[in-house]
């Protein structure tokens, strides 16, 4: 009897496998040493960013008619994961093509898509994203940045904090709130704000980890914008915001998984080659081997979660994507921290040296537990929306 070949339901398409290989090769030319040098000297990732754009890697999720690759979030997240695995993560991929590109692609007018998406796709236009505020935390309903109509223009006022890459960006997609004429209540709305706008200023936030991408507090003082700066429907509601926030969580998970893969590879290489007792490599001891094996299991769980979340998003299942994007972000943030900690411990004192390139990642990996939403808020989401438990906050 002949047994038919059954397709692997957990395998990726050949095109994505080839995409991963191409990205790994390009990112490998830069790697950790390049990133560390740029961070140390105040440089940027512009050279790698533009090369990624020229090769079509930054815009794989953007429709072909607007200069992209016509793929989905599954493809873009694979690109970021491979870059991070090579030691050269591109934080702004989470922001420009994933958040901003997705929101404009789904909610923007055709004119807005033609204006912004081609540049986002090839990397020549970098768009930052501004949602977080000092007093709002994870509660987007407390955002106080407001937008008011003034004739044919909008006037924005407010502050944002922990906004990535504003010094590199041409514009920032700002989440503000407008007043509902019928109810008087404030509702979310999105505006593209050029970084050279009058009344728009930025202040860098000193961070404890070294990275080429900087964090900023933004001051938006009566910034005047044309009517077409509004992306989407003024009355579109919260779904327009989550058209970008679900990709943000998926990409954050992919980034964390890439960081975990980088740390695990370093640890395995060191454990397999370093000998201390009886000429046996330290990786032959269970005290070293088991923590790394545990990380590998956690890593594959997290990768499956982000791949499922991305597949649901690409299929148009926003509710399902939201559920699994949160799970993926939680799991990936945990494994990035666990993998880096295990890698540092495997290296002993060497793990804290600049040479081995792991110590700075101890702090960077921690970001995956905090941003773009804390793991505690993710647990609240799963408890309430998935398990049906009462709201706790």
mmCIF file of C-alpha atoms in Angstrom, residues 144-147 155-159 176 220-223:
data_model
loop_
_atom_site.group_PDB
_atom_site.id
_atom_site.type_symbol
_atom_site.label_atom_id
_atom_site.label_comp_id
_atom_site.label_asym_id
_atom_site.label_seq_id
_atom_site.Cartn_x
_atom_site.Cartn_y
_atom_site.Cartn_z
ATOM 1 C CA UNK A 144 -5.060 63.195 27.415
ATOM 2 C CA UNK A 145 -3.558 64.247 24.074
ATOM 3 C CA UNK A 146 -6.458 65.921 22.310
ATOM 4 C CA UNK A 147 -7.283 66.984 18.776
ATOM 5 C CA UNK A 155 -4.981 71.329 16.430
ATOM 6 C CA UNK A 156 -3.175 68.756 18.605
ATOM 7 C CA UNK A 157 -2.005 69.288 22.171
ATOM 8 C CA UNK A 158 -0.510 66.896 24.702
ATOM 9 C CA UNK A 159 2.533 64.842 25.661
ATOM 10 C CA UNK A 176 -5.063 61.485 20.242
ATOM 11 C CA UNK A 220 2.846 68.657 21.271
ATOM 12 C CA UNK A 221 1.902 72.303 21.745
ATOM 13 C CA UNK A 222 -0.964 73.419 19.498
ATOM 14 C CA UNK A 223 0.429 71.614 16.467
#
